[in-house]
Tab-separated table of C-alpha atoms in Angstrom:
chain	number	residue	atom	x	y	z
Q	1	MET	CA	0.026	0.129	-0.098
Q	2	ILE	CA	1.227	3.389	-0.645
Q	3	ASP	CA	1.871	5.534	2.651
Q	4	THR	CA	0.372	8.862	1.795
Q	5	GLU	CA	-0.188	9.657	5.415
Q	6	HIS	CA	3.412	10.499	6.527
Q	7	PHE	CA	5.172	13.390	5.348
Q	8	GLY	CA	8.749	14.193	6.402
Q	9	ARG	CA	4.942	15.406	5.582
Q	10	GLU	CA	-13.625	25.504	-13.380
Q	11	ARG	CA	-43.050	38.390	-35.449
Q	12	GLU	CA	-41.899	36.484	-37.001
Q	13	ASP	CA	-44.310	39.283	-37.698
Q	14	ALA	CA	-47.786	38.088	-39.194
Q	15	ASP	CA	-48.605	40.453	-42.051
Q	16	LEU	CA	-52.216	40.387	-41.330
Q	17	LEU	CA	-53.617	43.475	-43.455
Q	18	ASP	CA	-56.953	43.321	-42.208
Q	19	ALA	CA	-56.116	42.574	-38.578
Q	20	PRO	CA	-55.936	45.311	-35.854
Q	21	PRO	CA	-52.304	45.829	-34.864
Q	22	ASP	CA	-51.027	43.942	-31.836
Q	23	PRO	CA	-51.260	45.887	-28.449
Q	24	PRO	CA	-47.618	47.086	-27.709
Q	25	ASP	CA	-45.772	45.163	-25.424
Q	26	PRO	CA	-45.406	46.211	-21.914
Q	27	PRO	CA	-42.482	47.966	-21.098
Q	28	ASP	CA	-39.597	45.877	-19.210
Q	29	PRO	CA	-39.526	46.362	-15.840
Q	30	PRO	CA	-36.553	48.542	-14.510
Q	31	ASP	CA	-33.547	46.766	-13.430
Q	32	PRO	CA	-33.361	46.691	-9.711
Q	33	PRO	CA	-31.043	49.302	-8.230
Q	34	ASP	CA	-27.636	48.433	-7.129
Q	35	PRO	CA	-27.495	47.468	-3.640
Q	36	PRO	CA	-26.119	50.265	-1.503
Q	37	ASP	CA	-22.846	49.970	-0.126
Q	38	GLN	CA	-22.317	49.070	3.632
Q	39	ARG	CA	-22.196	52.189	5.844
Q	40	ILE	CA	-19.431	51.739	8.696
Q	41	GLU	CA	-20.086	54.039	11.597
Q	42	ARG	CA	-17.757	54.108	14.860
Q	43	ALA	CA	-17.023	56.463	17.669
Q	44	LEU	CA	-13.957	55.692	19.640
Q	45	ASP	CA	-12.149	57.426	22.594
Q	46	ILE	CA	-8.300	57.059	22.972
Q	47	VAL	CA	-7.056	55.863	26.268
Q	48	ALA	CA	-4.055	56.753	27.860
Q	49	ALA	CA	-2.346	53.309	27.294
Q	50	GLU	CA	-2.439	54.140	23.648
Q	51	ALA	CA	-0.536	57.408	23.797
Q	52	GLY	CA	2.384	57.479	21.703
Q	53	ARG	CA	0.908	55.085	19.298
Q	54	ARG	CA	-0.060	55.708	15.452
Q	55	LEU	CA	-3.379	56.287	14.724
Q	56	ASP	CA	-3.769	53.356	12.071
Q	57	GLN	CA	-2.038	51.031	14.682
Q	58	VAL	CA	-4.629	51.864	17.442
Q	59	LEU	CA	-7.669	51.629	15.014
Q	60	ALA	CA	-6.327	48.096	13.597
Q	61	GLN	CA	-6.056	46.950	17.032
Q	62	ARG	CA	-9.558	48.423	18.111
Q	63	LEU	CA	-11.339	47.242	15.038
Q	64	PRO	CA	-10.200	43.579	14.643
Q	65	ASP	CA	-12.760	42.911	11.873
Q	66	PHE	CA	-11.241	45.273	9.492
Q	67	SER	CA	-7.677	45.021	8.092
Q	68	ARG	CA	-5.199	47.803	8.750
Q	69	GLY	CA	-4.940	48.462	5.211
Q	70	ARG	CA	-8.766	48.958	4.599
Q	71	ILE	CA	-8.261	51.520	7.914
Q	72	GLN	CA	-5.620	53.300	6.139
Q	73	GLY	CA	-7.829	53.717	3.110
Q	74	TRP	CA	-10.234	55.282	5.064
Q	75	ILE	CA	-7.887	57.495	6.908
Q	76	ASP	CA	-6.313	58.302	3.643
Q	77	ALA	CA	-9.962	59.248	2.116
Q	78	GLY	CA	-10.951	61.364	4.964
Q	79	MET	CA	-13.416	59.055	6.576
Q	80	VAL	CA	-11.615	59.022	9.850
Q	81	ARG	CA	-11.694	62.268	11.830
Q	82	LEU	CA	-9.546	62.745	15.169
Q	83	ASP	CA	-11.205	65.552	17.228
Q	84	GLY	CA	-13.269	66.633	14.378
Q	85	ARG	CA	-10.604	66.900	11.772
Q	86	PRO	CA	-9.108	64.743	9.052
Q	87	ALA	CA	-6.055	62.893	10.162
Q	88	LYS	CA	-2.960	61.258	8.825
Q	89	ARG	CA	-2.430	57.444	9.355
Q	90	SER	CA	0.794	58.246	10.996
Q	91	ALA	CA	-0.630	60.527	13.508
Q	92	LYS	CA	0.623	59.998	17.029
Q	93	LEU	CA	-1.959	59.936	19.685
Q	94	VAL	CA	-1.496	61.384	23.005
Q	95	GLY	CA	-4.615	60.041	24.813
Q	96	GLY	CA	-8.103	61.543	25.324
Q	97	GLU	CA	-8.713	62.004	21.633
Q	98	ARG	CA	-12.040	61.252	19.984
Q	99	VAL	CA	-12.215	59.428	16.655
Q	100	ARG	CA	-15.124	59.266	14.759
Q	101	ILE	CA	-15.375	56.817	11.550
Q	102	GLU	CA	-17.751	57.138	8.829
Q	103	ALA	CA	-16.923	54.910	6.191
Q	104	TRP	CA	-18.363	52.498	3.412
Q	105	LEU	CA	-17.506	49.025	2.525
Q	106	PRO	CA	-18.071	48.444	-1.125
Q	107	GLN	CA	-21.118	46.124	-1.900
Q	108	PRO	CA	-19.353	42.902	-3.104
Q	109	ASP	CA	-19.946	41.587	-6.602
Q	110	THR	CA	-23.166	39.479	-6.495
Q	111	HIS	CA	-23.188	35.779	-7.828
Q	112	ALA	CA	-26.120	33.422	-7.592
Q	113	PRO	CA	-26.278	30.760	-5.193
Q	114	GLU	CA	-26.635	27.452	-6.593
Q	115	PRO	CA	-27.379	24.170	-4.814
Q	116	MET	CA	-24.480	21.820	-4.673
Q	117	ASP	CA	-23.314	18.861	-2.748
Q	118	LEU	CA	-20.361	19.875	-0.716
Q	119	ALA	CA	-18.079	17.654	0.848
Q	120	ILE	CA	-17.805	19.559	4.300
Q	121	LEU	CA	-15.169	18.272	6.619
Q	122	PHE	CA	-15.450	20.804	9.269
Q	123	GLU	CA	-17.901	23.767	10.044
Q	124	ASP	CA	-18.328	26.226	12.644
Q	125	ARG	CA	-19.491	29.921	12.915
Q	126	HIS	CA	-15.977	30.880	11.759
Q	127	LEU	CA	-15.018	28.504	9.280
Q	128	LEU	CA	-15.706	26.011	6.782
Q	129	VAL	CA	-13.235	23.422	5.278
Q	130	ILE	CA	-14.109	21.639	1.894
Q	131	ASP	CA	-12.778	18.732	0.355
Q	132	LYS	CA	-12.844	19.985	-3.119
Q	133	PRO	CA	-13.480	17.360	-6.322
Q	134	ALA	CA	-11.616	17.803	-9.425
Q	135	GLY	CA	-13.281	19.489	-12.167
Q	136	LEU	CA	-14.972	22.183	-9.928
Q	137	VAL	CA	-13.876	25.999	-10.364
Q	138	VAL	CA	-13.414	27.685	-7.126
Q	139	HIS	CA	-14.416	31.409	-8.058
Q	140	PRO	CA	-16.366	32.482	-11.063
Q	141	ALA	CA	-14.222	33.871	-14.094
Q	142	ALA	CA	-14.491	34.239	-17.770
Q	143	GLY	CA	-16.054	30.996	-19.130
Q	144	ASN	CA	-17.159	29.737	-15.823
Q	145	TRP	CA	-19.690	32.204	-14.467
Q	146	GLN	CA	-21.987	29.537	-13.020
Q	147	GLY	CA	-21.237	26.054	-11.259
Q	148	THR	CA	-18.496	27.164	-9.244
Q	149	LEU	CA	-17.689	26.455	-5.499
Q	150	LEU	CA	-18.648	29.917	-4.799
Q	151	ASN	CA	-22.116	29.413	-6.193
Q	152	GLY	CA	-22.361	26.607	-4.079
Q	153	LEU	CA	-21.049	28.134	-0.829
Q	154	LEU	CA	-23.453	31.088	-1.215
Q	155	HIS	CA	-26.318	28.511	-1.293
Q	156	HIS	CA	-25.101	26.734	1.809
Q	157	ALA	CA	-24.253	29.906	3.776
Q	158	PRO	CA	-25.929	33.093	2.209
Q	159	ASP	CA	-24.206	35.402	4.614
Q	160	LEU	CA	-21.143	34.754	2.838
Q	161	ALA	CA	-22.129	37.387	0.209
Q	162	GLY	CA	-20.879	40.036	2.675
Q	163	LEU	CA	-17.487	38.811	2.774
Q	164	PRO	CA	-14.545	39.423	-0.177
Q	165	ARG	CA	-14.755	36.738	-2.476
Q	166	CYS	CA	-17.416	34.955	-0.324
Q	167	GLY	CA	-14.815	34.071	2.290
Q	168	ILE	CA	-12.568	32.199	-0.052
Q	169	VAL	CA	-8.949	33.136	1.062
Q	170	HIS	CA	-7.029	30.578	-1.059
Q	171	ARG	CA	-7.773	28.558	-4.212
Q	172	LEU	CA	-7.195	25.261	-5.771
Q	173	ASP	CA	-6.904	24.963	-9.374
Q	174	LYS	CA	-10.057	23.401	-11.379
Q	175	ASP	CA	-8.720	20.168	-11.701
Q	176	THR	CA	-6.799	19.988	-8.438
Q	177	SER	CA	-8.717	17.879	-5.878
Q	178	GLY	CA	-8.563	18.164	-1.781
Q	179	LEU	CA	-8.804	20.708	1.109
Q	180	LEU	CA	-9.786	24.534	0.814
Q	181	VAL	CA	-10.695	26.581	3.950
Q	182	VAL	CA	-13.150	29.378	3.945
Q	183	ALA	CA	-13.822	32.265	6.169
Q	184	LYS	CA	-17.316	32.806	7.636
Q	185	THR	CA	-17.007	35.850	9.271
Q	186	PRO	CA	-15.005	39.210	8.821
Q	187	GLY	CA	-12.665	38.547	11.769
Q	188	ALA	CA	-11.988	34.787	10.435
Q	189	HIS	CA	-11.289	36.380	7.209
Q	190	LYS	CA	-8.688	39.041	8.503
Q	191	SER	CA	-7.213	36.177	10.649
Q	192	LEU	CA	-6.868	33.756	7.831
Q	193	VAL	CA	-5.351	36.217	5.341
Q	194	ALA	CA	-2.792	37.079	7.970
Q	195	GLN	CA	-1.901	33.446	8.474
Q	196	LEU	CA	-1.329	32.953	4.846
Q	197	GLN	CA	0.781	36.068	4.486
Q	198	ALA	CA	3.008	35.046	7.615
Q	199	ARG	CA	3.233	31.574	5.902
Q	200	THR	CA	1.983	29.806	8.987
Q	201	VAL	CA	-0.868	27.766	7.296
Q	202	THR	CA	0.565	24.330	6.426
Q	203	ARG	CA	-0.529	23.049	3.122
Q	204	GLU	CA	0.624	19.449	2.037
Q	205	TYR	CA	0.119	17.916	-1.191
Q	206	ARG	CA	0.718	14.611	-3.151
Q	207	ALA	CA	1.762	14.577	-6.602
Q	208	LEU	CA	2.758	11.924	-9.302
Q	209	VAL	CA	5.492	13.487	-11.568
Q	210	VAL	CA	7.230	12.075	-14.642
Q	211	GLY	CA	10.920	10.814	-13.692
Q	212	ARG	CA	13.183	10.437	-10.762
Q	213	PRO	CA	13.609	13.630	-8.767
Q	214	ALA	CA	16.244	13.575	-5.943
Q	215	ALA	CA	14.828	11.865	-2.803
Q	216	GLY	CA	14.038	15.340	-1.503
Q	217	GLY	CA	14.849	18.817	-1.485
Q	218	SER	CA	13.432	22.404	-2.179
Q	219	VAL	CA	12.654	24.415	-5.150
Q	220	ASP	CA	13.242	28.095	-4.513
Q	221	ALA	CA	12.421	29.894	-7.680
Q	222	PRO	CA	10.269	33.264	-8.177
Q	223	ILE	CA	7.044	32.639	-10.210
Q	224	GLY	CA	5.247	35.096	-12.451
Q	225	ARG	CA	3.204	35.496	-15.438
Q	226	HIS	CA	4.624	33.690	-18.450
Q	227	PRO	CA	6.102	36.258	-20.855
Q	228	VAL	CA	4.509	34.462	-23.994
Q	229	ARG	CA	1.571	32.126	-22.787
Q	230	ARG	CA	-0.570	34.549	-20.702
Q	231	THR	CA	-2.703	31.876	-19.422
Q	232	ALA	CA	0.293	30.178	-17.697
Q	233	MET	CA	2.935	31.096	-15.228
Q	234	ALA	CA	6.833	30.539	-15.283
Q	235	VAL	CA	9.873	30.684	-13.321
Q	236	THR	CA	10.939	34.251	-13.887
Q	237	ILE	CA	13.373	36.665	-12.105
Q	238	ALA	CA	10.637	39.369	-12.096
Q	239	GLY	CA	8.260	36.921	-10.519
Q	240	LYS	CA	7.447	36.586	-6.696
Q	241	PRO	CA	9.273	34.573	-4.489
Q	242	ALA	CA	8.171	30.893	-4.286
Q	243	VAL	CA	9.413	28.034	-2.222
Q	244	THR	CA	8.189	24.447	-2.303
Q	245	ASP	CA	9.534	21.364	-0.467
Q	246	TYR	CA	9.251	17.733	-1.508
Q	247	ARG	CA	10.037	14.303	-0.571
Q	248	VAL	CA	9.873	11.023	-2.523
Q	249	LEU	CA	7.135	8.553	-1.228
Q	250	ALA	CA	7.327	5.937	-3.811
Q	251	ARG	CA	8.915	5.154	-7.248
Q	252	TRP	CA	7.816	3.365	-10.431
Q	253	PRO	CA	9.636	2.957	-13.609
Q	254	GLY	CA	9.917	6.426	-14.845
Q	255	HIS	CA	7.516	7.967	-12.179
Q	256	THR	CA	7.563	9.157	-8.768
Q	257	LEU	CA	5.014	9.935	-6.148
Q	258	LEU	CA	5.868	12.937	-4.061
Q	259	ALA	CA	4.845	14.568	-0.827
Q	260	LEU	CA	5.036	18.262	-0.825
Q	261	ARG	CA	4.499	21.370	1.087
Q	262	LEU	CA	3.939	24.912	-0.042
Q	263	ARG	CA	6.074	27.745	1.899
Q	264	THR	CA	4.370	30.279	-0.292
Q	265	GLY	CA	1.235	30.208	-2.346
Q	266	ARG	CA	1.742	31.346	-5.800
Q	267	THR	CA	-0.559	30.362	-8.880
Q	268	HIS	CA	0.192	27.049	-10.015
Q	269	GLN	CA	3.202	26.920	-7.828
Q	270	ILE	CA	3.651	23.086	-7.646
Q	271	ARG	CA	3.013	22.557	-11.097
Q	272	VAL	CA	5.479	25.298	-12.317
Q	273	HIS	CA	8.094	24.283	-9.844
Q	274	MET	CA	7.985	20.539	-10.895
Q	275	ALA	CA	8.082	21.390	-14.437
Q	276	HIS	CA	10.980	23.612	-13.750
Q	277	ILE	CA	13.065	21.077	-12.139
Q	278	GLY	CA	12.287	18.444	-15.247
Q	279	HIS	CA	9.659	16.612	-13.432
Q	280	PRO	CA	6.043	17.890	-14.615
Q	281	LEU	CA	2.982	16.258	-13.225
Q	282	VAL	CA	1.333	13.578	-14.740
Q	283	GLY	CA	-1.652	14.672	-16.741
Q	284	ASP	CA	-0.758	18.300	-16.521
Q	285	PRO	CA	-2.076	19.783	-19.863
Q	286	LEU	CA	-0.348	23.164	-19.490
Q	287	TYR	CA	3.044	22.241	-17.986
Q	288	GLY	CA	3.333	18.445	-18.946
Q	289	GLY	CA	6.408	18.635	-21.227
Q	290	ARG	CA	7.585	15.281	-21.151
Q	291	VAL	CA	5.605	12.159	-22.309
Q	292	ALA	CA	4.354	10.409	-19.391
Q	293	GLY	CA	4.193	6.694	-19.254
Q	294	ALA	CA	7.408	5.971	-20.648
Q	295	GLY	CA	9.092	3.039	-19.363
Q	296	LEU	CA	5.732	1.057	-18.241
Q	297	PRO	CA	4.140	-1.937	-19.417
Q	298	ALA	CA	1.214	-1.111	-21.830
Q	299	ALA	CA	-1.668	-1.268	-19.315
Q	300	ALA	CA	-0.010	0.823	-16.631
Q	301	ALA	CA	1.175	3.442	-19.366
Q	302	ARG	CA	-2.043	3.677	-20.641
Q	303	ALA	CA	-3.279	4.363	-17.368
Q	304	VAL	CA	-0.780	7.143	-16.909
Q	305	ARG	CA	-1.539	8.822	-20.287
Q	306	ASP	CA	-5.194	8.659	-20.117
Q	307	PHE	CA	-5.289	10.269	-16.516
Q	308	PRO	CA	-7.627	13.234	-17.511
Q	309	ARG	CA	-6.162	15.928	-15.047
Q	310	GLN	CA	-2.844	17.008	-13.339
Q	311	ALA	CA	-2.168	14.277	-10.624
Q	312	LEU	CA	-2.361	16.738	-7.548
Q	313	HIS	CA	-4.194	16.484	-4.506
Q	314	ALA	CA	-4.295	18.832	-1.360
Q	315	LEU	CA	-4.006	16.207	1.218
Q	316	ARG	CA	-3.598	18.286	4.606
Q	317	LEU	CA	-4.311	21.639	5.889
Q	318	GLY	CA	-3.335	22.875	9.200
Q	319	LEU	CA	-3.849	26.320	10.799
Q	320	VAL	CA	-4.816	28.271	13.978
Q	321	HIS	CA	-8.548	28.927	14.622
Q	322	PRO	CA	-9.379	32.451	14.331
Q	323	GLN	CA	-11.452	32.513	17.411
Q	324	SER	CA	-10.183	30.020	19.913
Q	325	GLY	CA	-6.462	29.886	18.939
Q	326	GLU	CA	-6.538	26.317	18.845
Q	327	SER	CA	-4.073	24.713	16.262
Q	328	MET	CA	-6.271	22.557	13.807
Q	329	ALA	CA	-5.572	20.325	10.995
Q	330	TRP	CA	-7.535	18.125	8.597
Q	331	GLU	CA	-6.893	15.315	5.993
Q	332	ALA	CA	-8.721	14.381	2.854
Q	333	PRO	CA	-8.010	11.015	1.537
Q	334	LEU	CA	-6.752	10.956	-2.097
Q	335	ALA	CA	-9.321	11.381	-4.783
Q	336	ALA	CA	-10.857	8.249	-6.063
Q	337	ASP	CA	-9.381	8.737	-9.715
Q	338	PHE	CA	-5.772	9.423	-7.881
Q	339	GLN	CA	-6.103	6.358	-5.966
Q	340	GLY	CA	-7.039	4.155	-9.227
Q	341	LEU	CA	-4.044	5.566	-11.011
Q	342	LEU	CA	-1.739	4.351	-8.160
Q	343	ALA	CA	-3.516	0.973	-8.000
Q	344	ALA	CA	-2.637	0.596	-11.632
Q	345	LEU	CA	1.027	1.401	-11.031
Q	346	GLU	CA	1.269	-0.663	-7.744
Q	347	PRO	CA	2.533	-3.894	-9.043
Q	348	LEU	CA	5.500	-2.346	-10.435
Q	349	ARG	CA	6.731	-0.280	-7.385
Q	350	GLU	CA	10.224	-0.371	-6.822
Q	351	ALA	CA	11.558	-1.620	-3.566
Q	352	GLN	CA	11.968	1.475	-1.020
Q	353	PRO	CA	15.032	2.947	-2.515
Q	354	ALA	CA	17.951	3.980	-0.349
Q	355	ASP	CA	17.625	7.365	-1.427
Q	356	VAL	CA	14.292	8.002	0.383
């Protein structure tokens, strides 16, 4: 059996001459007005213990449901008044001041709720953890305005409509299966974004790649938009920092099962990094490059070549609960098609190599 538990871990008009003319069609009803932006009003008194600190720092601490960046935007736009006057975000407080906030949260884009069977591994008032199937697009975009995870989430929890991207704080590619977390409150959203930015969220994957990579290592290479293929990403000096750790779990002729951990979260990161070191994912239509199935008997080679998506699964997710502060982790078994692919290869599995 494959040990995937351990990690070193999308009219005709009828011309009736003698007939009276048809009555005119009633006018179309007017479009409903755009929903108003959400108004935010707060009045705060600065206490002595906050003397000497910046205005934006204090407000970010006193208003935990809003990011510091959003608060800074309100200050810059004159929506925050300090003792009745506009203030700068860097204003040093002395204690005793009165802060009044009259700001607006833009109405989020509206998307239609759609009933959907969601594989929910965990849910409370703050978080929702989903085991996403391959083939499901996470967020509406050109060509995929309906039938996305976001549409299903809105049906399951309508209040998510009030959050940025309906609480989705990270994504999985359409054809990647596995775990994804969704925030259900502004505070949870802020916390999860901060954890992702601080790189404290644990995300572990399984991938079947072409070739024989070294027993383990890291790919530290910046990722940015491909200079020619605009739908693809690439390792490029102008890209953003990206680091992927990997370890070998099993080998077959010309193919290797890897456990991978993301230290950053760039678009297509694992797919780009593995292709960059010469070991693209089996079934990857965008970064595949090398022919999968080479070196395998006919039946196994066919199973590999016919695998309809990138062989990538988000197996494990770990984070700190935004309300309780408890460390939490979840695992999702390999998707059934991925398990079937490994089962087709299993008779050809090499003995545990010395370099693993």
